[in-house]
Amino acid sequence: MIILRADLHSWNVVSFDVECWDNVNNGPLKKEKFLQLIKGKFGVYTSTSEPVDEDVIAAGVPSLRVVSTMSVGVDHVCLQALKVNNVRLGYTPGVLTEATAELTVALLLATSRRLMEAAANVKNGGWTSWSPQWLNGQGLHGSIVGIVGYGRIGHSIAVKLKGFSPKQILYTSRKEKPEGTEIGATLTDLDTLLKRSDFVIVSIALTPETKGIISRSKIALMKENAIFVNSGRGGLVDQDALVEALQQKRILAAGLDVMTPEPLPLDHPLMKLDNVVLLPHIGSASIKARGDMAQLAAENIIAVFKGTSMPAEYL
């Protein structure tokens, strides 16, 4: 979390008085502290870990002119409050596409081929002999893959999975995507995708329209051998219903990089399931992607102060 006062010198060099919150050493920024820090500030450089809600934005007005988030998702920001108070929003699309797609494929493979279980058996003495049925997983070759949401990340996931020779790649979107057609992916509706897919990958932005899109009734449509992977947002899924389906073996397994809440409590039921792989929301955590995100988020703020177009403005 970085909060800035700004000054534009006559030679067109921007300087900022920067106030940082070190959430590594100080812990998460509590709302009460955020409300104090934002007063009189020009901009906020943030991430998904700090909600920028209506109260926070109101506390920053009238000096607050821009919020720039080091993320492509903006569900942690109150868009209506920004609009009402004429505060602009920057975000970081594009630069994290490949990193997130790579992580999604890695998570799918770790889940489907039971890699976490296998690695644990090597270390805990469970690997004592060979058996033809031991640690068998679900293969991608010849399978049907369904991708819920076909933006930049969804397409990049599809391109990467194409190399594993699935039988078919299905996707949902508002309209048919030419880039999907080029690689042989097929547009379909959500119900059909869930009924047919051996792998269900959620890669869609969390908005009021998509919140809870993978509901209890939708989960019930999935195959018993289905593997569910979510690298979008936890709020897209009815998590309680997902837990029940996994516990009752109504679906085979799940790989989650996102969940609700984050961090997930250590006593949460998901923590107790062997057929779940959990990651701490590291979809964009490559050195290059995080560096590019950091730079783009900063450039968004500087552009607002200079009165130029933001490199990546959320409209």
PDB file of C-alpha atoms in Angstrom:
ATOM      1  CA  MET A   1       0.000   0.000   0.000  1.00  0.00           C
ATOM      2  CA  ILE A   2       1.449   3.370  -1.060  1.00  0.00           C
ATOM      3  CA  ILE A   3      -0.297   6.710  -0.586  1.00  0.00           C
ATOM      4  CA  LEU A   4       1.057   9.778  -2.350  1.00  0.00           C
ATOM      5  CA  ARG A   5       1.101  13.544  -2.236  1.00  0.00           C
ATOM      6  CA  ALA A   6       2.265  14.962  -5.549  1.00  0.00           C
ATOM      7  CA  ASP A   7       4.108  17.984  -6.941  1.00  0.00           C
ATOM      8  CA  LEU A   8       4.878  18.786 -10.570  1.00  0.00           C
ATOM      9  CA  HIS A   9       8.054  20.814 -10.995  1.00  0.00           C
ATOM     10  CA  SER A  10       8.466  23.369 -13.755  1.00  0.00           C
ATOM     11  CA  TRP A  11      10.783  21.069 -15.686  1.00  0.00           C
ATOM     12  CA  ASN A  12       8.013  18.483 -15.895  1.00  0.00           C
ATOM     13  CA  VAL A  13       9.439  16.097 -13.321  1.00  0.00           C
ATOM     14  CA  VAL A  14       6.930  14.552 -10.945  1.00  0.00           C
ATOM     15  CA  SER A  15       7.884  14.165  -7.301  1.00  0.00           C
ATOM     16  CA  PHE A  16       5.796  12.477  -4.652  1.00  0.00           C
ATOM     17  CA  ASP A  17       5.776  12.437  -0.907  1.00  0.00           C
ATOM     18  CA  VAL A  18       5.314   8.710  -0.444  1.00  0.00           C
ATOM     19  CA  GLU A  19       3.774   7.088   2.596  1.00  0.00           C
ATOM     20  CA  CYS A  20       3.964   3.301   2.642  1.00  0.00           C
ATOM     21  CA  TRP A  21       2.243   0.673   4.723  1.00  0.00           C
ATOM     22  CA  ASP A  22       4.471  -2.386   5.173  1.00  0.00           C
ATOM     23  CA  ASN A  23       1.947  -5.194   5.328  1.00  0.00           C
ATOM     24  CA  VAL A  24       4.703  -7.819   5.493  1.00  0.00           C
ATOM     25  CA  ASN A  25       6.064  -6.575   8.819  1.00  0.00           C
ATOM     26  CA  ASN A  26       3.041  -4.630  10.098  1.00  0.00           C
ATOM     27  CA  GLY A  27       0.295  -6.982   8.976  1.00  0.00           C
ATOM     28  CA  PRO A  28      -2.776  -6.106   6.894  1.00  0.00           C
ATOM     29  CA  LEU A  29      -3.763  -2.447   6.774  1.00  0.00           C
ATOM     30  CA  LYS A  30      -6.799  -2.051   9.014  1.00  0.00           C
ATOM     31  CA  LYS A  31      -9.602   0.154   7.780  1.00  0.00           C
ATOM     32  CA  GLU A  32      -9.302   2.649  10.631  1.00  0.00           C
ATOM     33  CA  LYS A  33      -5.657   3.267   9.749  1.00  0.00           C
ATOM     34  CA  PHE A  34      -6.459   3.475   6.032  1.00  0.00           C
ATOM     35  CA  LEU A  35      -9.049   6.179   6.719  1.00  0.00           C
ATOM     36  CA  GLN A  36      -6.398   8.213   8.522  1.00  0.00           C
ATOM     37  CA  LEU A  37      -3.663   7.738   5.938  1.00  0.00           C
ATOM     38  CA  ILE A  38      -5.726   8.654   2.891  1.00  0.00           C
ATOM     39  CA  LYS A  39      -6.734  12.123   4.067  1.00  0.00           C
ATOM     40  CA  GLY A  40      -5.132  14.863   1.987  1.00  0.00           C
ATOM     41  CA  LYS A  41      -3.560  12.405  -0.447  1.00  0.00           C
ATOM     42  CA  PHE A  42      -3.512  12.680  -4.231  1.00  0.00           C
ATOM     43  CA  GLY A  43      -3.298   9.001  -5.119  1.00  0.00           C
ATOM     44  CA  VAL A  44      -3.389   5.474  -3.774  1.00  0.00           C
ATOM     45  CA  TYR A  45      -1.229   2.675  -5.144  1.00  0.00           C
ATOM     46  CA  THR A  46      -2.765  -0.548  -3.902  1.00  0.00           C
ATOM     47  CA  SER A  47      -3.443  -4.220  -4.539  1.00  0.00           C
ATOM     48  CA  THR A  48      -6.234  -6.711  -3.932  1.00  0.00           C
ATOM     49  CA  SER A  49      -5.295  -7.078  -0.258  1.00  0.00           C
ATOM     50  CA  GLU A  50      -6.648  -3.624   0.714  1.00  0.00           C
ATOM     51  CA  PRO A  51     -10.351  -2.935   0.048  1.00  0.00           C
ATOM     52  CA  VAL A  52     -10.870   0.590  -1.252  1.00  0.00           C
ATOM     53  CA  ASP A  53     -14.486   0.953  -0.219  1.00  0.00           C
ATOM     54  CA  GLU A  54     -16.923   3.855  -0.125  1.00  0.00           C
ATOM     55  CA  ASP A  55     -15.739   5.042   3.304  1.00  0.00           C
ATOM     56  CA  VAL A  56     -12.093   5.059   2.268  1.00  0.00           C
ATOM     57  CA  ILE A  57     -12.805   7.006  -0.919  1.00  0.00           C
ATOM     58  CA  ALA A  58     -14.974   9.506   0.949  1.00  0.00           C
ATOM     59  CA  ALA A  59     -12.138  10.055   3.442  1.00  0.00           C
ATOM     60  CA  GLY A  60      -9.759  10.872   0.577  1.00  0.00           C
ATOM     61  CA  VAL A  61     -12.005  13.387  -1.175  1.00  0.00           C
ATOM     62  CA  PRO A  62     -11.490  16.118  -2.334  1.00  0.00           C
ATOM     63  CA  SER A  63      -7.716  15.655  -2.688  1.00  0.00           C
ATOM     64  CA  LEU A  64      -7.944  12.067  -3.935  1.00  0.00           C
ATOM     65  CA  ARG A  65      -7.741  11.969  -7.731  1.00  0.00           C
ATOM     66  CA  VAL A  66      -6.605   8.451  -8.598  1.00  0.00           C
ATOM     67  CA  VAL A  67      -6.532   4.896  -7.298  1.00  0.00           C
ATOM     68  CA  SER A  68      -4.169   2.540  -9.100  1.00  0.00           C
ATOM     69  CA  THR A  69      -4.327  -1.151  -8.290  1.00  0.00           C
ATOM     70  CA  MET A  70      -1.591  -3.652  -9.012  1.00  0.00           C
ATOM     71  CA  SER A  71      -4.105  -6.178 -10.353  1.00  0.00           C
ATOM     72  CA  VAL A  72      -6.402  -6.872 -13.267  1.00  0.00           C
ATOM     73  CA  GLY A  73      -9.343  -7.570 -10.950  1.00  0.00           C
ATOM     74  CA  VAL A  74     -11.012  -4.527  -9.404  1.00  0.00           C
ATOM     75  CA  ASP A  75     -13.617  -6.195  -7.183  1.00  0.00           C
ATOM     76  CA  HIS A  76     -11.848  -4.795  -4.101  1.00  0.00           C
ATOM     77  CA  VAL A  77     -12.606  -1.220  -5.220  1.00  0.00           C
ATOM     78  CA  CYS A  78     -15.979   0.533  -4.940  1.00  0.00           C
ATOM     79  CA  LEU A  79     -16.488   1.605  -8.542  1.00  0.00           C
ATOM     80  CA  GLN A  80     -19.653   3.564  -7.823  1.00  0.00           C
ATOM     81  CA  ALA A  81     -17.919   5.678  -5.167  1.00  0.00           C
ATOM     82  CA  LEU A  82     -15.073   6.419  -7.570  1.00  0.00           C
ATOM     83  CA  LYS A  83     -17.532   7.514 -10.251  1.00  0.00           C
ATOM     84  CA  VAL A  84     -19.550   9.742  -7.917  1.00  0.00           C
ATOM     85  CA  ASN A  85     -16.405  11.457  -6.643  1.00  0.00           C
ATOM     86  CA  ASN A  86     -14.687  11.700 -10.038  1.00  0.00           C
ATOM     87  CA  VAL A  87     -11.735   9.586  -8.914  1.00  0.00           C
ATOM     88  CA  ARG A  88     -10.027   7.674 -11.711  1.00  0.00           C
ATOM     89  CA  LEU A  89      -8.985   4.024 -11.529  1.00  0.00           C
ATOM     90  CA  GLY A  90      -5.898   2.425 -13.016  1.00  0.00           C
ATOM     91  CA  TYR A  91      -5.280  -1.306 -13.223  1.00  0.00           C
ATOM     92  CA  THR A  92      -2.803  -3.708 -14.817  1.00  0.00           C
ATOM     93  CA  PRO A  93      -4.346  -5.849 -17.570  1.00  0.00           C
ATOM     94  CA  GLY A  94      -2.272  -7.677 -20.141  1.00  0.00           C
ATOM     95  CA  VAL A  95       1.032  -7.740 -18.276  1.00  0.00           C
ATOM     96  CA  LEU A  96      -0.027 -10.644 -16.053  1.00  0.00           C
ATOM     97  CA  THR A  97      -1.797 -12.730 -18.705  1.00  0.00           C
ATOM     98  CA  GLU A  98       0.947 -15.267 -19.366  1.00  0.00           C
ATOM     99  CA  ALA A  99       1.967 -15.673 -15.733  1.00  0.00           C
ATOM    100  CA  THR A 100      -1.620 -16.323 -14.660  1.00  0.00           C
ATOM    101  CA  ALA A 101      -2.256 -18.727 -17.529  1.00  0.00           C
ATOM    102  CA  GLU A 102       0.937 -20.636 -16.715  1.00  0.00           C
ATOM    103  CA  LEU A 103      -0.028 -20.912 -13.064  1.00  0.00           C
ATOM    104  CA  THR A 104      -3.524 -22.120 -14.003  1.00  0.00           C
ATOM    105  CA  VAL A 105      -2.094 -24.908 -16.152  1.00  0.00           C
ATOM    106  CA  ALA A 106       0.375 -25.837 -13.396  1.00  0.00           C
ATOM    107  CA  LEU A 107      -2.447 -25.947 -10.848  1.00  0.00           C
ATOM    108  CA  LEU A 108      -4.574 -28.091 -13.152  1.00  0.00           C
ATOM    109  CA  LEU A 109      -1.742 -30.571 -13.640  1.00  0.00           C
ATOM    110  CA  ALA A 110      -0.854 -30.642  -9.939  1.00  0.00           C
ATOM    111  CA  THR A 111      -4.473 -31.409  -9.118  1.00  0.00           C
ATOM    112  CA  SER A 112      -5.268 -33.855 -11.892  1.00  0.00           C
ATOM    113  CA  ARG A 113      -2.047 -35.868 -11.519  1.00  0.00           C
ATOM    114  CA  ARG A 114      -2.146 -35.679  -7.695  1.00  0.00           C
ATOM    115  CA  LEU A 115       1.331 -34.202  -7.479  1.00  0.00           C
ATOM    116  CA  MET A 116       0.990 -32.823  -3.964  1.00  0.00           C
ATOM    117  CA  GLU A 117      -0.129 -36.212  -2.634  1.00  0.00           C
ATOM    118  CA  ALA A 118       2.675 -37.943  -4.514  1.00  0.00           C
ATOM    119  CA  ALA A 119       5.359 -35.571  -3.219  1.00  0.00           C
ATOM    120  CA  ALA A 120       4.088 -35.986   0.342  1.00  0.00           C
ATOM    121  CA  ASN A 121       4.286 -39.777   0.041  1.00  0.00           C
ATOM    122  CA  VAL A 122       7.929 -39.547  -0.992  1.00  0.00           C
ATOM    123  CA  LYS A 123       8.738 -37.603   2.185  1.00  0.00           C
ATOM    124  CA  ASN A 124       6.458 -39.302   4.727  1.00  0.00           C
ATOM    125  CA  GLY A 125       7.307 -42.909   3.954  1.00  0.00           C
ATOM    126  CA  GLY A 126       4.158 -43.675   2.002  1.00  0.00           C
ATOM    127  CA  TRP A 127       6.204 -44.754  -1.033  1.00  0.00           C
ATOM    128  CA  THR A 128       7.033 -48.358  -0.128  1.00  0.00           C
ATOM    129  CA  SER A 129       6.201 -50.307  -3.282  1.00  0.00           C
ATOM    130  CA  TRP A 130       4.612 -50.001  -6.708  1.00  0.00           C
ATOM    131  CA  SER A 131       0.951 -50.664  -7.489  1.00  0.00           C
ATOM    132  CA  PRO A 132      -0.824 -50.129 -10.822  1.00  0.00           C
ATOM    133  CA  GLN A 133      -3.669 -48.220  -9.157  1.00  0.00           C
ATOM    134  CA  TRP A 134      -1.636 -46.127  -6.733  1.00  0.00           C
ATOM    135  CA  LEU A 135      -1.981 -42.334  -7.171  1.00  0.00           C
ATOM    136  CA  ASN A 136      -3.654 -42.625 -10.549  1.00  0.00           C
ATOM    137  CA  GLY A 137      -4.838 -39.259 -11.835  1.00  0.00           C
ATOM    138  CA  GLN A 138      -6.925 -37.798 -14.615  1.00  0.00           C
ATOM    139  CA  GLY A 139      -5.164 -37.230 -17.940  1.00  0.00           C
ATOM    140  CA  LEU A 140      -5.696 -34.295 -20.298  1.00  0.00           C
ATOM    141  CA  HIS A 141      -5.130 -36.270 -23.489  1.00  0.00           C
ATOM    142  CA  GLY A 142      -8.472 -37.026 -25.141  1.00  0.00           C
ATOM    143  CA  SER A 143     -10.441 -35.102 -22.513  1.00  0.00           C
ATOM    144  CA  ILE A 144     -12.949 -32.267 -22.792  1.00  0.00           C
ATOM    145  CA  VAL A 145     -11.743 -28.996 -21.271  1.00  0.00           C
ATOM    146  CA  GLY A 146     -14.179 -26.217 -20.400  1.00  0.00           C
ATOM    147  CA  ILE A 147     -13.045 -22.632 -19.786  1.00  0.00           C
ATOM    148  CA  VAL A 148     -15.515 -20.290 -18.102  1.00  0.00           C
ATOM    149  CA  GLY A 149     -14.594 -16.852 -19.434  1.00  0.00           C
ATOM    150  CA  TYR A 150     -12.547 -16.336 -22.578  1.00  0.00           C
ATOM    151  CA  GLY A 151     -10.632 -13.105 -22.181  1.00  0.00           C
ATOM    152  CA  ARG A 152      -6.867 -12.767 -22.563  1.00  0.00           C
ATOM    153  CA  ILE A 153      -6.120 -15.226 -19.779  1.00  0.00           C
ATOM    154  CA  GLY A 154      -8.763 -17.737 -20.839  1.00  0.00           C
ATOM    155  CA  HIS A 155      -7.409 -17.804 -24.383  1.00  0.00           C
ATOM    156  CA  SER A 156      -3.821 -18.151 -23.193  1.00  0.00           C
ATOM    157  CA  ILE A 157      -4.862 -21.110 -21.025  1.00  0.00           C
ATOM    158  CA  ALA A 158      -6.551 -22.718 -24.034  1.00  0.00           C
ATOM    159  CA  VAL A 159      -3.476 -22.256 -26.226  1.00  0.00           C
ATOM    160  CA  LYS A 160      -1.261 -23.889 -23.614  1.00  0.00           C
ATOM    161  CA  LEU A 161      -3.643 -26.801 -23.023  1.00  0.00           C
ATOM    162  CA  LYS A 162      -3.985 -27.396 -26.757  1.00  0.00           C
ATOM    163  CA  GLY A 163      -0.517 -28.970 -26.662  1.00  0.00           C
ATOM    164  CA  PHE A 164      -1.851 -31.754 -24.405  1.00  0.00           C
ATOM    165  CA  SER A 165      -4.182 -32.914 -27.206  1.00  0.00           C
ATOM    166  CA  PRO A 166      -7.579 -32.687 -25.518  1.00  0.00           C
ATOM    167  CA  LYS A 167     -10.521 -33.989 -27.513  1.00  0.00           C
ATOM    168  CA  GLN A 168     -12.271 -30.619 -27.350  1.00  0.00           C
ATOM    169  CA  ILE A 169     -11.964 -27.201 -25.729  1.00  0.00           C
ATOM    170  CA  LEU A 170     -15.236 -25.491 -24.816  1.00  0.00           C
ATOM    171  CA  TYR A 171     -15.591 -21.923 -23.566  1.00  0.00           C
ATOM    172  CA  THR A 172     -18.221 -19.449 -22.454  1.00  0.00           C
ATOM    173  CA  SER A 173     -18.299 -15.831 -23.549  1.00  0.00           C
ATOM    174  CA  ARG A 174     -20.772 -13.138 -24.565  1.00  0.00           C
ATOM    175  CA  LYS A 175     -19.898 -13.830 -28.188  1.00  0.00           C
ATOM    176  CA  GLU A 176     -17.782 -16.120 -30.305  1.00  0.00           C
ATOM    177  CA  LYS A 177     -14.092 -15.236 -30.188  1.00  0.00           C
ATOM    178  CA  PRO A 178     -12.080 -15.393 -33.449  1.00  0.00           C
ATOM    179  CA  GLU A 179      -8.944 -16.350 -31.530  1.00  0.00           C
ATOM    180  CA  GLY A 180     -10.872 -19.286 -30.058  1.00  0.00           C
ATOM    181  CA  THR A 181     -12.057 -20.391 -33.467  1.00  0.00           C
ATOM    182  CA  GLU A 182      -8.472 -20.278 -34.740  1.00  0.00           C
ATOM    183  CA  ILE A 183      -7.371 -22.949 -32.268  1.00  0.00           C
ATOM    184  CA  GLY A 184     -10.533 -25.035 -32.608  1.00  0.00           C
ATOM    185  CA  ALA A 185     -12.210 -23.986 -29.348  1.00  0.00           C
ATOM    186  CA  THR A 186     -16.014 -23.996 -29.320  1.00  0.00           C
ATOM    187  CA  LEU A 187     -18.352 -21.414 -27.798  1.00  0.00           C
ATOM    188  CA  THR A 188     -21.149 -22.904 -25.691  1.00  0.00           C
ATOM    189  CA  ASP A 189     -23.418 -22.040 -22.775  1.00  0.00           C
ATOM    190  CA  LEU A 190     -22.395 -22.573 -19.160  1.00  0.00           C
ATOM    191  CA  ASP A 191     -24.720 -25.500 -18.460  1.00  0.00           C
ATOM    192  CA  THR A 192     -23.509 -27.448 -21.485  1.00  0.00           C
ATOM    193  CA  LEU A 193     -19.889 -26.752 -20.593  1.00  0.00           C
ATOM    194  CA  LEU A 194     -20.352 -28.005 -17.035  1.00  0.00           C
ATOM    195  CA  LYS A 195     -22.216 -31.151 -18.124  1.00  0.00           C
ATOM    196  CA  ARG A 196     -19.657 -32.152 -20.741  1.00  0.00           C
ATOM    197  CA  SER A 197     -16.277 -31.082 -19.389  1.00  0.00           C
ATOM    198  CA  ASP A 198     -13.751 -33.335 -17.676  1.00  0.00           C
ATOM    199  CA  PHE A 199     -11.869 -30.197 -16.608  1.00  0.00           C
ATOM    200  CA  VAL A 200     -13.669 -26.982 -15.651  1.00  0.00           C
ATOM    201  CA  ILE A 201     -11.461 -23.892 -15.457  1.00  0.00           C
ATOM    202  CA  VAL A 202     -12.843 -20.606 -14.137  1.00  0.00           C
ATOM    203  CA  SER A 203     -11.043 -17.596 -15.598  1.00  0.00           C
ATOM    204  CA  ILE A 204     -13.474 -14.716 -15.470  1.00  0.00           C
ATOM    205  CA  ALA A 205     -13.569 -11.353 -13.716  1.00  0.00           C
ATOM    206  CA  LEU A 206     -15.609 -11.009 -10.543  1.00  0.00           C
ATOM    207  CA  THR A 207     -18.404  -8.488 -11.116  1.00  0.00           C
ATOM    208  CA  PRO A 208     -21.911  -8.122  -9.665  1.00  0.00           C
ATOM    209  CA  GLU A 209     -23.133 -10.133 -12.668  1.00  0.00           C
ATOM    210  CA  THR A 210     -20.647 -12.997 -12.261  1.00  0.00           C
ATOM    211  CA  LYS A 211     -20.636 -13.252  -8.464  1.00  0.00           C
ATOM    212  CA  GLY A 212     -21.615 -16.799  -7.513  1.00  0.00           C
ATOM    213  CA  ILE A 213     -21.856 -17.856 -11.161  1.00  0.00           C
ATOM    214  CA  ILE A 214     -20.656 -21.343 -10.160  1.00  0.00           C
ATOM    215  CA  SER A 215     -23.613 -21.899  -7.862  1.00  0.00           C
ATOM    216  CA  ARG A 216     -24.798 -25.021  -6.051  1.00  0.00           C
ATOM    217  CA  SER A 217     -27.067 -25.922  -8.961  1.00  0.00           C
ATOM    218  CA  LYS A 218     -24.249 -25.414 -11.463  1.00  0.00           C
ATOM    219  CA  ILE A 219     -21.844 -27.585  -9.454  1.00  0.00           C
ATOM    220  CA  ALA A 220     -24.502 -30.320  -9.479  1.00  0.00           C
ATOM    221  CA  LEU A 221     -24.255 -30.413 -13.291  1.00  0.00           C
ATOM    222  CA  MET A 222     -20.596 -31.417 -13.288  1.00  0.00           C
ATOM    223  CA  LYS A 223     -19.369 -34.946 -13.968  1.00  0.00           C
ATOM    224  CA  GLU A 224     -18.225 -37.222 -11.148  1.00  0.00           C
ATOM    225  CA  ASN A 225     -14.783 -37.351 -12.760  1.00  0.00           C
ATOM    226  CA  ALA A 226     -14.620 -33.565 -13.215  1.00  0.00           C
ATOM    227  CA  ILE A 227     -11.676 -31.547 -11.955  1.00  0.00           C
ATOM    228  CA  PHE A 228     -12.501 -27.955 -11.043  1.00  0.00           C
ATOM    229  CA  VAL A 229      -9.836 -25.234 -11.243  1.00  0.00           C
ATOM    230  CA  ASN A 230     -10.349 -21.621 -10.197  1.00  0.00           C
ATOM    231  CA  SER A 231      -7.770 -18.912 -10.880  1.00  0.00           C
ATOM    232  CA  GLY A 232     -10.327 -16.106 -11.176  1.00  0.00           C
ATOM    233  CA  ARG A 233     -11.761 -15.030  -7.827  1.00  0.00           C
ATOM    234  CA  GLY A 234     -13.177 -16.940  -4.874  1.00  0.00           C
ATOM    235  CA  GLY A 235     -16.438 -14.999  -5.022  1.00  0.00           C
ATOM    236  CA  LEU A 236     -17.294 -16.590  -8.360  1.00  0.00           C
ATOM    237  CA  VAL A 237     -18.050 -19.883  -6.602  1.00  0.00           C
ATOM    238  CA  ASP A 238     -20.482 -21.092  -3.947  1.00  0.00           C
ATOM    239  CA  GLN A 239     -17.619 -22.394  -1.821  1.00  0.00           C
ATOM    240  CA  ASP A 240     -19.799 -24.277   0.664  1.00  0.00           C
ATOM    241  CA  ALA A 241     -21.433 -26.181  -2.184  1.00  0.00           C
ATOM    242  CA  LEU A 242     -18.018 -26.922  -3.679  1.00  0.00           C
ATOM    243  CA  VAL A 243     -16.796 -28.312  -0.352  1.00  0.00           C
ATOM    244  CA  GLU A 244     -19.825 -30.598  -0.115  1.00  0.00           C
ATOM    245  CA  ALA A 245     -19.355 -31.864  -3.672  1.00  0.00           C
ATOM    246  CA  LEU A 246     -15.707 -32.664  -2.939  1.00  0.00           C
ATOM    247  CA  GLN A 247     -16.466 -34.308   0.389  1.00  0.00           C
ATOM    248  CA  GLN A 248     -19.187 -36.471  -1.136  1.00  0.00           C
ATOM    249  CA  LYS A 249     -17.046 -37.312  -4.196  1.00  0.00           C
ATOM    250  CA  ARG A 250     -19.653 -35.831  -6.542  1.00  0.00           C
ATOM    251  CA  ILE A 251     -16.727 -34.288  -8.376  1.00  0.00           C
ATOM    252  CA  LEU A 252     -13.235 -35.726  -8.452  1.00  0.00           C
ATOM    253  CA  ALA A 253     -10.985 -32.882  -7.291  1.00  0.00           C
ATOM    254  CA  ALA A 254     -10.375 -29.137  -7.216  1.00  0.00           C
ATOM    255  CA  GLY A 255      -7.384 -26.840  -7.627  1.00  0.00           C
ATOM    256  CA  LEU A 256      -7.875 -23.365  -6.175  1.00  0.00           C
ATOM    257  CA  ASP A 257      -5.586 -20.365  -6.359  1.00  0.00           C
ATOM    258  CA  VAL A 258      -8.395 -18.155  -5.079  1.00  0.00           C
ATOM    259  CA  MET A 259     -10.931 -18.694  -2.309  1.00  0.00           C
ATOM    260  CA  THR A 260     -13.114 -16.930   0.242  1.00  0.00           C
ATOM    261  CA  PRO A 261     -11.836 -15.520   2.497  1.00  0.00           C
ATOM    262  CA  GLU A 262      -8.173 -14.926   1.769  1.00  0.00           C
ATOM    263  CA  PRO A 263      -6.092 -16.009   3.602  1.00  0.00           C
ATOM    264  CA  LEU A 264      -8.159 -19.133   4.199  1.00  0.00           C
ATOM    265  CA  PRO A 265      -8.483 -20.062   7.909  1.00  0.00           C
ATOM    266  CA  LEU A 266      -6.397 -23.067   8.882  1.00  0.00           C
ATOM    267  CA  ASP A 267      -9.473 -24.864  10.232  1.00  0.00           C
ATOM    268  CA  HIS A 268     -11.482 -24.407   7.022  1.00  0.00           C
ATOM    269  CA  PRO A 269     -12.990 -27.648   5.610  1.00  0.00           C
ATOM    270  CA  LEU A 270     -11.046 -27.218   2.360  1.00  0.00           C
ATOM    271  CA  MET A 271      -7.839 -27.672   4.334  1.00  0.00           C
ATOM    272  CA  LYS A 272      -8.867 -31.182   5.347  1.00  0.00           C
ATOM    273  CA  LEU A 273      -9.544 -32.585   1.880  1.00  0.00           C
ATOM    274  CA  ASP A 274      -7.003 -34.759   0.087  1.00  0.00           C
ATOM    275  CA  ASN A 275      -8.628 -34.096  -3.285  1.00  0.00           C
ATOM    276  CA  VAL A 276      -7.949 -30.346  -3.177  1.00  0.00           C
ATOM    277  CA  VAL A 277      -4.826 -28.371  -4.057  1.00  0.00           C
ATOM    278  CA  LEU A 278      -4.751 -24.899  -2.511  1.00  0.00           C
ATOM    279  CA  LEU A 279      -2.421 -22.053  -3.484  1.00  0.00           C
ATOM    280  CA  PRO A 280      -2.145 -18.589  -1.865  1.00  0.00           C
ATOM    281  CA  HIS A 281      -3.397 -16.469  -4.803  1.00  0.00           C
ATOM    282  CA  ILE A 282      -0.115 -16.503  -6.737  1.00  0.00           C
ATOM    283  CA  GLY A 283      -1.485 -16.435 -10.278  1.00  0.00           C
ATOM    284  CA  SER A 284       0.601 -13.435 -11.332  1.00  0.00           C
ATOM    285  CA  ALA A 285       3.598 -14.289  -9.149  1.00  0.00           C
ATOM    286  CA  SER A 286       6.344 -14.398 -11.724  1.00  0.00           C
ATOM    287  CA  ILE A 287       9.255 -11.993 -11.356  1.00  0.00           C
ATOM    288  CA  LYS A 288       8.586 -10.351 -14.721  1.00  0.00           C
ATOM    289  CA  ALA A 289       4.825 -10.085 -14.326  1.00  0.00           C
ATOM    290  CA  ARG A 290       4.991  -8.544 -10.864  1.00  0.00           C
ATOM    291  CA  GLY A 291       7.659  -6.087 -12.007  1.00  0.00           C
ATOM    292  CA  ASP A 292       5.596  -5.054 -15.025  1.00  0.00           C
ATOM    293  CA  MET A 293       2.487  -4.711 -12.866  1.00  0.00           C
ATOM    294  CA  ALA A 294       4.301  -2.504 -10.378  1.00  0.00           C
ATOM    295  CA  GLN A 295       5.594  -0.209 -13.094  1.00  0.00           C
ATOM    296  CA  LEU A 296       2.253   0.056 -14.878  1.00  0.00           C
ATOM    297  CA  ALA A 297       0.411   0.857 -11.657  1.00  0.00           C
ATOM    298  CA  ALA A 298       2.884   3.663 -10.949  1.00  0.00           C
ATOM    299  CA  GLU A 299       2.671   5.009 -14.495  1.00  0.00           C
ATOM    300  CA  ASN A 300      -1.105   5.219 -14.183  1.00  0.00           C
ATOM    301  CA  ILE A 301      -0.803   7.577 -11.214  1.00  0.00           C
ATOM    302  CA  ILE A 302       1.872   9.731 -12.844  1.00  0.00           C
ATOM    303  CA  ALA A 303      -0.258  10.087 -15.979  1.00  0.00           C
ATOM    304  CA  VAL A 304      -3.211  11.411 -13.993  1.00  0.00           C
ATOM    305  CA  PHE A 305      -1.040  13.991 -12.291  1.00  0.00           C
ATOM    306  CA  LYS A 306       0.442  15.130 -15.599  1.00  0.00           C
ATOM    307  CA  GLY A 307      -2.991  15.295 -17.192  1.00  0.00           C
ATOM    308  CA  THR A 308      -2.142  12.714 -19.842  1.00  0.00           C
ATOM    309  CA  SER A 309      -3.898   9.490 -20.788  1.00  0.00           C
ATOM    310  CA  MET A 310      -3.424   6.635 -18.345  1.00  0.00           C
ATOM    311  CA  PRO A 311      -1.625   3.617 -19.852  1.00  0.00           C
ATOM    312  CA  ALA A 312      -4.334   1.362 -18.399  1.00  0.00           C
ATOM    313  CA  GLU A 313      -7.479   3.042 -17.103  1.00  0.00           C
ATOM    314  CA  TYR A 314     -10.447   1.005 -15.926  1.00  0.00           C
ATOM    315  CA  LEU A 315     -13.479   2.578 -17.564  1.00  0.00           C
TER     316      LEU A 315
END
